[in-house]
XYZ file of C-alpha atoms in Angstrom:
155
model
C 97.022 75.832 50.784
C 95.352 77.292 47.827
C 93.482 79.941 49.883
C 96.713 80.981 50.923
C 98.477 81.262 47.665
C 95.847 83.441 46.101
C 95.995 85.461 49.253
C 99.466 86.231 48.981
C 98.814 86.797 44.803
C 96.363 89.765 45.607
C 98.136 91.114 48.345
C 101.799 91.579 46.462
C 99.701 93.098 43.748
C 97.572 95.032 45.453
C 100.660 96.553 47.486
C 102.625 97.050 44.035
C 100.005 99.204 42.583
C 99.086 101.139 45.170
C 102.784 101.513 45.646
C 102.986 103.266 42.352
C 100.432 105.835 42.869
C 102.360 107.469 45.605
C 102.760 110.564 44.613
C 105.744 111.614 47.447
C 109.322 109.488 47.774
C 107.973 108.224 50.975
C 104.452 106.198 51.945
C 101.212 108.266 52.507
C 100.995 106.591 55.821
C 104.713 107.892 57.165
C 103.951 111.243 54.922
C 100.841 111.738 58.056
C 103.071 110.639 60.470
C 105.450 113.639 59.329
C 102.932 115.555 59.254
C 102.007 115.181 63.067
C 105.656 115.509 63.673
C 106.266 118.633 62.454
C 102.836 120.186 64.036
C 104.119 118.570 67.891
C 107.481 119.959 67.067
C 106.139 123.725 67.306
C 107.167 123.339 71.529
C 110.594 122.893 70.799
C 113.317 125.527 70.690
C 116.854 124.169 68.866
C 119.979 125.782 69.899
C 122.599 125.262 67.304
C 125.754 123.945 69.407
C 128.434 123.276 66.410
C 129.060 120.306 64.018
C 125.912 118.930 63.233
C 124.497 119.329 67.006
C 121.405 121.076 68.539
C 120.258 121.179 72.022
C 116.541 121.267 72.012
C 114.261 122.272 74.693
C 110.937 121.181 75.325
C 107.794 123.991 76.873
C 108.259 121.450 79.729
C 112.225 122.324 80.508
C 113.542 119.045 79.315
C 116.546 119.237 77.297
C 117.986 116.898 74.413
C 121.025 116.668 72.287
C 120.206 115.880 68.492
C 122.982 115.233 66.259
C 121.647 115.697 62.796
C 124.834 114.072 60.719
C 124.814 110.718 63.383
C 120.414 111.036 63.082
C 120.088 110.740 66.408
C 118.831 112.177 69.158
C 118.642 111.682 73.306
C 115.009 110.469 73.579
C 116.009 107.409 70.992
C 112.645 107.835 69.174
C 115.124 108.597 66.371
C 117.142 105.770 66.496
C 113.920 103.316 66.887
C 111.697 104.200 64.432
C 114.488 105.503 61.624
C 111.861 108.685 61.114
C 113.176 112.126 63.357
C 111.306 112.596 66.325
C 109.524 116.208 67.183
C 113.173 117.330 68.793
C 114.761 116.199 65.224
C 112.114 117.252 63.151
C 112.507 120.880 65.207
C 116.430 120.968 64.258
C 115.610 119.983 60.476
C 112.858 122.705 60.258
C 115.092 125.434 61.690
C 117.988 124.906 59.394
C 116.142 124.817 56.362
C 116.654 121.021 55.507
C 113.767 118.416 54.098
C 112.765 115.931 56.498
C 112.333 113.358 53.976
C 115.778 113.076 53.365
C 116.750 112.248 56.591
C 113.670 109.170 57.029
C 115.042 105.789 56.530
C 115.222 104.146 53.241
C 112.817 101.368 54.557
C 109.555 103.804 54.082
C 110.573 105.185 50.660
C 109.113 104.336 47.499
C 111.820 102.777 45.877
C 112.436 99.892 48.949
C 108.438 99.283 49.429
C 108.044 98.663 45.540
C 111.478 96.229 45.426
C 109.543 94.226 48.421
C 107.111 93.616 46.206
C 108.345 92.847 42.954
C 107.898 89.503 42.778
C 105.559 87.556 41.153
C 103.471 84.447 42.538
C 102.270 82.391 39.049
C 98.721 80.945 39.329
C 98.923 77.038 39.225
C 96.481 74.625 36.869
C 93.498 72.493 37.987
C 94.188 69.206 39.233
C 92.163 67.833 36.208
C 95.154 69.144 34.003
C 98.059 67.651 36.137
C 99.760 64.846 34.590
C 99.103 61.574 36.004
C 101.919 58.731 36.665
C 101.575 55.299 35.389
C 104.871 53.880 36.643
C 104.237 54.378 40.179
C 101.286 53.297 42.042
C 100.288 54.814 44.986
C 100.254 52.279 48.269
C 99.788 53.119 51.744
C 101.916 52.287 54.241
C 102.669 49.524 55.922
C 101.329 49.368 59.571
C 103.459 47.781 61.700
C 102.055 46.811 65.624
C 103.399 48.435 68.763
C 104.886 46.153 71.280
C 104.013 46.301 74.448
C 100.299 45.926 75.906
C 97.879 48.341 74.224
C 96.551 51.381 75.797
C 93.090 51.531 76.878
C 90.677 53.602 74.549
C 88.731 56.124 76.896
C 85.824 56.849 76.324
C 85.021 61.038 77.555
């Protein structure tokens, strides 16, 4: 039980500190995953349709609707994984708008350092824990089964 307590000690610091050296609003990992976004987004072509909405279409002649104001788009990646997918990312790009403001608040900074805020306090030695007189420790009663006993096996 110990093991696991100074386990979970290290890891909520370790995750707070590196936390604070991020040097974006959102996570070095999602920052990459951005990243890869915006290079696979190059094969789509947004068509501003009014009010917020773009159809996008793919090199491959699929189309999709992405509603920037709603964040959503057709394919659902949007939706799923709260970050815009390539035909969001292409929409975002080609009206001059920062991606990171329309991520989810779950990846930024501010979210993954209030997860891990809290503090897990180190306990004492059991050679330091205060020892009851009043109370003595007994084990308990055993009481026989009624019935005929069960065979002991032998494998």
């Amino acid at each position: 039980m110990e093991m696991i307590m100074v386990y979970l000690m290290k890891m909520l610091v370790t995750n707070r500190v590196a936390a604070e050296k991020w040097h974006h609003q959102i996570g070095p990992k999602v920052m990459k995953f951005v990243g890869r976004i915006k290079i696979d987004c190059s094969s789509c072509i947004p068509e501003y349709s009014g009010n917020y909405v773009y159809q996008v279409k793919e090199n491959g002649g699929e189309q999709f609707v992405v509603n920037i104001e709603q964040k959503s788009c057709a394919c659902n990646k949007w939706q799923l994984i709260r970050i815009p997918c390539i035909h969001g990312m292409a929409t975002l790009l080609t009206s001059n708008r920062d991606p990171v403001d329309f991520i989810d608040n779950k990846y930024k900074k501010e979210s993954f350092l209030k997860a891990y805020t809290s503090v897990i306090y180190g306990i004492n030695g059991p050679s330091i824990w205060p020892k009851p007189n009043d109370i003595p420790i007994e084990c308990p009663h055993f009481k026989k089964q009624r019935g005929r006993p069960k065979k002991e096996r032998i494998l």
